[in-house]
mmCIF file of C-alpha atoms in Angstrom:
data_model
loop_
_atom_site.group_PDB
_atom_site.id
_atom_site.type_symbol
_atom_site.label_atom_id
_atom_site.label_comp_id
_atom_site.label_asym_id
_atom_site.label_seq_id
_atom_site.Cartn_x
_atom_site.Cartn_y
_atom_site.Cartn_z
ATOM 1 C CA UNK Z 1 21.758 -12.993 11.053
ATOM 2 C CA UNK Z 2 19.497 -10.138 9.895
ATOM 3 C CA UNK Z 3 15.787 -10.711 10.429
ATOM 4 C CA UNK Z 4 15.170 -10.477 6.689
ATOM 5 C CA UNK Z 5 17.673 -13.239 5.953
ATOM 6 C CA UNK Z 6 16.361 -15.455 8.743
ATOM 7 C CA UNK Z 7 12.721 -15.142 7.782
ATOM 8 C CA UNK Z 8 13.288 -15.331 4.031
ATOM 9 C CA UNK Z 9 15.368 -18.493 4.396
ATOM 10 C CA UNK Z 10 12.629 -20.180 6.417
ATOM 11 C CA UNK Z 11 9.936 -19.049 3.997
ATOM 12 C CA UNK Z 12 11.850 -20.234 0.945
ATOM 13 C CA UNK Z 13 12.579 -23.570 2.595
ATOM 14 C CA UNK Z 14 8.819 -23.978 3.029
ATOM 15 C CA UNK Z 15 8.268 -23.252 -0.669
ATOM 16 C CA UNK Z 16 6.735 -19.813 -0.060
ATOM 17 C CA UNK Z 17 8.861 -17.059 -1.684
ATOM 18 C CA UNK Z 18 6.749 -14.152 -0.407
ATOM 19 C CA UNK Z 19 5.380 -15.261 2.953
ATOM 20 C CA UNK Z 20 8.304 -13.815 4.862
ATOM 21 C CA UNK Z 21 7.133 -10.245 4.209
ATOM 22 C CA UNK Z 22 4.070 -10.679 6.421
ATOM 23 C CA UNK Z 23 6.131 -12.500 9.039
ATOM 24 C CA UNK Z 24 8.655 -9.668 9.128
ATOM 25 C CA UNK Z 25 6.075 -6.917 9.577
ATOM 26 C CA UNK Z 26 4.142 -8.953 12.137
ATOM 27 C CA UNK Z 27 7.277 -9.619 14.185
ATOM 28 C CA UNK Z 28 8.304 -5.976 13.898
ATOM 29 C CA UNK Z 29 4.903 -4.973 15.236
ATOM 30 C CA UNK Z 30 5.487 -7.274 18.184
ATOM 31 C CA UNK Z 31 8.948 -5.807 18.764
ATOM 32 C CA UNK Z 32 10.825 -9.011 17.933
ATOM 33 C CA UNK Z 33 12.217 -8.029 14.525
ATOM 34 C CA UNK Z 34 13.455 -4.970 12.673
ATOM 35 C CA UNK Z 35 12.388 -3.787 9.222
ATOM 36 C CA UNK Z 36 15.647 -2.398 7.778
ATOM 37 C CA UNK Z 37 13.892 -0.061 5.324
ATOM 38 C CA UNK Z 38 11.670 1.461 8.007
ATOM 39 C CA UNK Z 39 13.017 5.010 7.821
ATOM 40 C CA UNK Z 40 11.114 8.311 7.912
ATOM 41 C CA UNK Z 41 12.318 9.712 4.599
ATOM 42 C CA UNK Z 42 11.513 8.686 1.022
ATOM 43 C CA UNK Z 43 14.004 6.747 -1.067
ATOM 44 C CA UNK Z 44 16.971 8.995 -1.789
ATOM 45 C CA UNK Z 45 17.125 8.110 -5.476
ATOM 46 C CA UNK Z 46 13.414 8.877 -5.810
ATOM 47 C CA UNK Z 47 13.791 12.282 -4.175
ATOM 48 C CA UNK Z 48 16.764 13.109 -6.423
ATOM 49 C CA UNK Z 49 14.870 11.993 -9.532
ATOM 50 C CA UNK Z 50 11.965 14.243 -8.637
ATOM 51 C CA UNK Z 51 14.262 17.244 -8.158
ATOM 52 C CA UNK Z 52 16.175 16.573 -11.366
ATOM 53 C CA UNK Z 53 13.057 16.129 -13.464
ATOM 54 C CA UNK Z 54 10.832 18.786 -11.870
ATOM 55 C CA UNK Z 55 8.141 16.123 -11.471
ATOM 56 C CA UNK Z 56 4.641 17.251 -10.540
ATOM 57 C CA UNK Z 57 1.662 15.058 -9.875
ATOM 58 C CA UNK Z 58 -1.352 17.310 -10.395
ATOM 59 C CA UNK Z 59 -4.018 15.429 -12.307
ATOM 60 C CA UNK Z 60 -1.896 12.274 -12.526
ATOM 61 C CA UNK Z 61 -2.137 8.839 -10.930
ATOM 62 C CA UNK Z 62 0.754 7.026 -9.249
ATOM 63 C CA UNK Z 63 1.161 3.437 -8.112
ATOM 64 C CA UNK Z 64 3.727 2.344 -5.526
ATOM 65 C CA UNK Z 65 4.688 -1.327 -5.783
ATOM 66 C CA UNK Z 66 5.444 -3.068 -2.490
ATOM 67 C CA UNK Z 67 4.814 0.104 -0.502
ATOM 68 C CA UNK Z 68 5.813 -1.245 2.900
ATOM 69 C CA UNK Z 69 5.070 1.352 5.542
ATOM 70 C CA UNK Z 70 4.291 4.120 3.089
ATOM 71 C CA UNK Z 71 7.272 6.452 2.969
ATOM 72 C CA UNK Z 72 7.435 6.714 -0.834
ATOM 73 C CA UNK Z 73 3.664 6.687 -1.277
ATOM 74 C CA UNK Z 74 3.247 9.639 1.074
ATOM 75 C CA UNK Z 75 6.046 11.476 -0.731
ATOM 76 C CA UNK Z 76 4.348 11.085 -4.105
ATOM 77 C CA UNK Z 77 0.993 12.080 -2.679
ATOM 78 C CA UNK Z 78 2.672 15.215 -1.368
ATOM 79 C CA UNK Z 79 3.631 16.058 -4.954
ATOM 80 C CA UNK Z 80 -0.021 15.989 -5.951
ATOM 81 C CA UNK Z 81 -0.280 12.482 -7.384
ATOM 82 C CA UNK Z 82 -3.484 10.567 -6.766
ATOM 83 C CA UNK Z 83 -1.618 7.682 -5.209
ATOM 84 C CA UNK Z 84 -2.404 4.008 -4.864
ATOM 85 C CA UNK Z 85 0.023 1.889 -2.862
ATOM 86 C CA UNK Z 86 -0.022 -1.839 -2.250
ATOM 87 C CA UNK Z 87 1.853 -4.509 -0.389
ATOM 88 C CA UNK Z 88 1.456 -8.241 -0.065
ATOM 89 C CA UNK Z 89 1.649 -7.888 3.721
ATOM 90 C CA UNK Z 90 -1.652 -7.010 5.362
ATOM 91 C CA UNK Z 91 0.234 -5.963 8.487
ATOM 92 C CA UNK Z 92 2.366 -3.518 6.489
ATOM 93 C CA UNK Z 93 -0.725 -1.980 4.900
ATOM 94 C CA UNK Z 94 -2.520 -1.681 8.232
ATOM 95 C CA UNK Z 95 0.536 -0.111 9.837
ATOM 96 C CA UNK Z 96 0.941 2.356 6.970
ATOM 97 C CA UNK Z 97 -2.660 3.477 7.423
ATOM 98 C CA UNK Z 98 -2.151 3.851 11.166
ATOM 99 C CA UNK Z 99 1.031 5.863 10.703
ATOM 100 C CA UNK Z 100 -0.565 8.243 8.218
ATOM 101 C CA UNK Z 101 -4.061 9.003 9.489
ATOM 102 C CA UNK Z 102 -6.032 11.146 7.081
ATOM 103 C CA UNK Z 103 -3.644 10.333 4.238
ATOM 104 C CA UNK Z 104 -5.019 10.660 0.701
ATOM 105 C CA UNK Z 105 -3.084 7.533 -0.308
ATOM 106 C CA UNK Z 106 -5.237 4.526 -1.148
ATOM 107 C CA UNK Z 107 -3.443 1.665 0.604
ATOM 108 C CA UNK Z 108 -4.385 -1.925 -0.189
ATOM 109 C CA UNK Z 109 -3.230 -5.524 -0.080
ATOM 110 C CA UNK Z 110 -2.272 -6.993 -3.459
ATOM 111 C CA UNK Z 111 0.260 -9.376 -4.959
ATOM 112 C CA UNK Z 112 2.635 -8.285 -7.724
ATOM 113 C CA UNK Z 113 2.687 -11.887 -8.934
ATOM 114 C CA UNK Z 114 -1.046 -11.547 -9.651
ATOM 115 C CA UNK Z 115 -1.969 -7.833 -9.756
ATOM 116 C CA UNK Z 116 -5.590 -6.706 -10.110
ATOM 117 C CA UNK Z 117 -6.461 -6.702 -13.819
ATOM 118 C CA UNK Z 118 -8.182 -3.316 -13.535
ATOM 119 C CA UNK Z 119 -4.814 -1.724 -12.770
ATOM 120 C CA UNK Z 120 -3.428 -2.588 -16.175
ATOM 121 C CA UNK Z 121 -2.446 0.592 -18.036
ATOM 122 C CA UNK Z 122 -3.898 2.699 -15.245
ATOM 123 C CA UNK Z 123 -1.063 4.792 -13.825
ATOM 124 C CA UNK Z 124 0.912 7.775 -15.086
ATOM 125 C CA UNK Z 125 3.779 6.888 -12.740
ATOM 126 C CA UNK Z 126 4.608 3.427 -11.457
ATOM 127 C CA UNK Z 127 7.316 3.239 -8.793
ATOM 128 C CA UNK Z 128 9.101 -0.066 -8.234
ATOM 129 C CA UNK Z 129 11.483 0.731 -5.398
ATOM 130 C CA UNK Z 130 13.621 -2.071 -3.980
ATOM 131 C CA UNK Z 131 10.771 -4.565 -4.058
ATOM 132 C CA UNK Z 132 11.663 -7.020 -6.834
ATOM 133 C CA UNK Z 133 15.170 -7.349 -5.394
ATOM 134 C CA UNK Z 134 13.607 -9.043 -2.375
ATOM 135 C CA UNK Z 135 12.192 -11.822 -4.545
ATOM 136 C CA UNK Z 136 14.187 -14.917 -5.541
ATOM 137 C CA UNK Z 137 14.169 -16.821 -8.788
ATOM 138 C CA UNK Z 138 11.984 -18.005 -10.431
ATOM 139 C CA UNK Z 139 9.237 -15.650 -9.263
ATOM 140 C CA UNK Z 140 11.430 -12.598 -9.847
ATOM 141 C CA UNK Z 141 11.087 -12.848 -13.623
ATOM 142 C CA UNK Z 142 7.308 -13.026 -13.277
ATOM 143 C CA UNK Z 143 7.277 -9.988 -10.999
ATOM 144 C CA UNK Z 144 9.413 -7.963 -13.418
ATOM 145 C CA UNK Z 145 7.089 -8.840 -16.291
ATOM 146 C CA UNK Z 146 4.050 -7.684 -14.302
ATOM 147 C CA UNK Z 147 5.310 -4.171 -13.488
ATOM 148 C CA UNK Z 148 5.475 -2.525 -16.921
ATOM 149 C CA UNK Z 149 1.899 -3.302 -18.014
ATOM 150 C CA UNK Z 150 0.627 -1.178 -15.121
ATOM 151 C CA UNK Z 151 1.914 2.013 -16.803
ATOM 152 C CA UNK Z 152 -0.628 4.117 -18.685
ATOM 153 C CA UNK Z 153 0.042 5.303 -22.261
ATOM 154 C CA UNK Z 154 2.511 8.170 -22.063
ATOM 155 C CA UNK Z 155 3.343 7.245 -18.462
ATOM 156 C CA UNK Z 156 6.599 6.531 -16.667
ATOM 157 C CA UNK Z 157 8.036 3.548 -14.836
ATOM 158 C CA UNK Z 158 10.782 4.290 -12.327
ATOM 159 C CA UNK Z 159 12.783 1.327 -11.037
ATOM 160 C CA UNK Z 160 15.139 1.613 -8.061
ATOM 161 C CA UNK Z 161 17.229 -1.364 -6.975
ATOM 162 C CA UNK Z 162 20.565 -2.544 -5.689
ATOM 163 C CA UNK Z 163 22.935 -3.421 -8.533
ATOM 164 C CA UNK Z 164 24.555 -6.853 -8.755
ATOM 165 C CA UNK Z 165 28.346 -6.704 -8.459
ATOM 166 C CA UNK Z 166 29.162 -10.355 -9.076
ATOM 167 C CA UNK Z 167 29.556 -11.091 -5.379
ATOM 168 C CA UNK Z 168 27.342 -13.787 -3.873
ATOM 169 C CA UNK Z 169 24.988 -12.522 -1.202
ATOM 170 C CA UNK Z 170 22.818 -14.158 1.428
ATOM 171 C CA UNK Z 171 19.816 -12.057 0.551
ATOM 172 C CA UNK Z 172 17.432 -10.567 0.599
ATOM 173 C CA UNK Z 173 18.144 -8.354 -1.116
ATOM 174 C CA UNK Z 174 19.374 -10.164 -4.186
ATOM 175 C CA UNK Z 175 20.715 -7.271 -6.299
ATOM 176 C CA UNK Z 176 19.500 -6.975 -9.886
ATOM 177 C CA UNK Z 177 21.662 -7.504 -12.943
ATOM 178 C CA UNK Z 178 21.616 -5.148 -15.928
ATOM 179 C CA UNK Z 179 19.727 -7.813 -17.877
ATOM 180 C CA UNK Z 180 17.017 -7.847 -15.219
ATOM 181 C CA UNK Z 181 16.752 -4.065 -15.326
ATOM 182 C CA UNK Z 182 16.442 -4.199 -19.115
ATOM 183 C CA UNK Z 183 13.681 -6.789 -18.759
ATOM 184 C CA UNK Z 184 11.367 -4.166 -17.246
ATOM 185 C CA UNK Z 185 11.050 -2.756 -20.783
ATOM 186 C CA UNK Z 186 8.139 -4.977 -21.750
ATOM 187 C CA UNK Z 187 6.505 -4.282 -25.145
ATOM 188 C CA UNK Z 188 5.264 -0.703 -25.169
ATOM 189 C CA UNK Z 189 7.922 0.579 -22.771
ATOM 190 C CA UNK Z 190 11.124 2.275 -23.899
ATOM 191 C CA UNK Z 191 14.184 2.973 -21.721
ATOM 192 C CA UNK Z 192 14.716 6.686 -21.164
ATOM 193 C CA UNK Z 193 17.711 6.540 -18.866
ATOM 194 C CA UNK Z 194 19.419 3.780 -16.892
ATOM 195 C CA UNK Z 195 21.987 4.878 -14.327
ATOM 196 C CA UNK Z 196 24.231 2.738 -12.146
ATOM 197 C CA UNK Z 197 25.011 4.945 -9.172
ATOM 198 C CA UNK Z 198 27.606 4.554 -6.434
ATOM 199 C CA UNK Z 199 26.311 4.705 -2.889
ATOM 200 C CA UNK Z 200 28.225 7.497 -1.116
ATOM 201 C CA UNK Z 201 27.625 5.797 2.232
ATOM 202 C CA UNK Z 202 29.109 2.476 1.103
ATOM 203 C CA UNK Z 203 31.577 2.367 -1.828
ATOM 204 C CA UNK Z 204 31.006 -1.392 -2.206
ATOM 205 C CA UNK Z 205 27.332 -0.897 -3.080
ATOM 206 C CA UNK Z 206 25.941 0.370 -6.367
ATOM 207 C CA UNK Z 207 22.323 1.089 -7.207
ATOM 208 C CA UNK Z 208 20.144 1.219 -10.286
ATOM 209 C CA UNK Z 209 17.840 4.079 -11.166
ATOM 210 C CA UNK Z 210 16.054 3.243 -14.395
ATOM 211 C CA UNK Z 211 13.377 5.282 -16.124
ATOM 212 C CA UNK Z 212 11.095 3.877 -18.822
ATOM 213 C CA UNK Z 213 8.395 5.591 -20.864
ATOM 214 C CA UNK Z 214 5.223 4.086 -22.309
ATOM 215 C CA UNK Z 215 4.205 4.925 -25.840
ATOM 216 C CA UNK Z 216 1.021 6.775 -26.538
#
């Protein structure tokens, strides 16, 4: 059984839908578990989106939701974004800081289910990459509703996630349906493009890349 499945099952059984994140990173730090998304490169669909859209970050603020060990946050900072990145796991945030000494990224501990109110409408780019898919119902709906309001007027929300195929899965992840992707378009956000993309490394897996734009 993957470490994510084992720890999430125990956490959910205890009535704590998010506690397993800290347990996973703590066990990984002790060498007794593996973080499957701990890879040195940024998310592939993020890197492709940046190339396709000629995205630059000069003078703009970015927020990375559920940043983990910092791969996507460092990538966006490298594009010139003033980048804030948060995770619910204090161990993940501490490890990200240790891995990237001298980084301009502002790493911090925060909870998407109750984000800091001062972040509302504060970011030109908000990246939600494979984070909500690790949350079960019913908190998933709450998390989705909390992402969009973080986007500044005229800003962009980019959502990356596994796509539900109708096959039951012992998650996490629990892939997102099209209806859940559409739900990111809270009032003030408009879908720009929603793509369902085949994974070339696994033909049984499909992924969402959804871009939304805030009015203003």
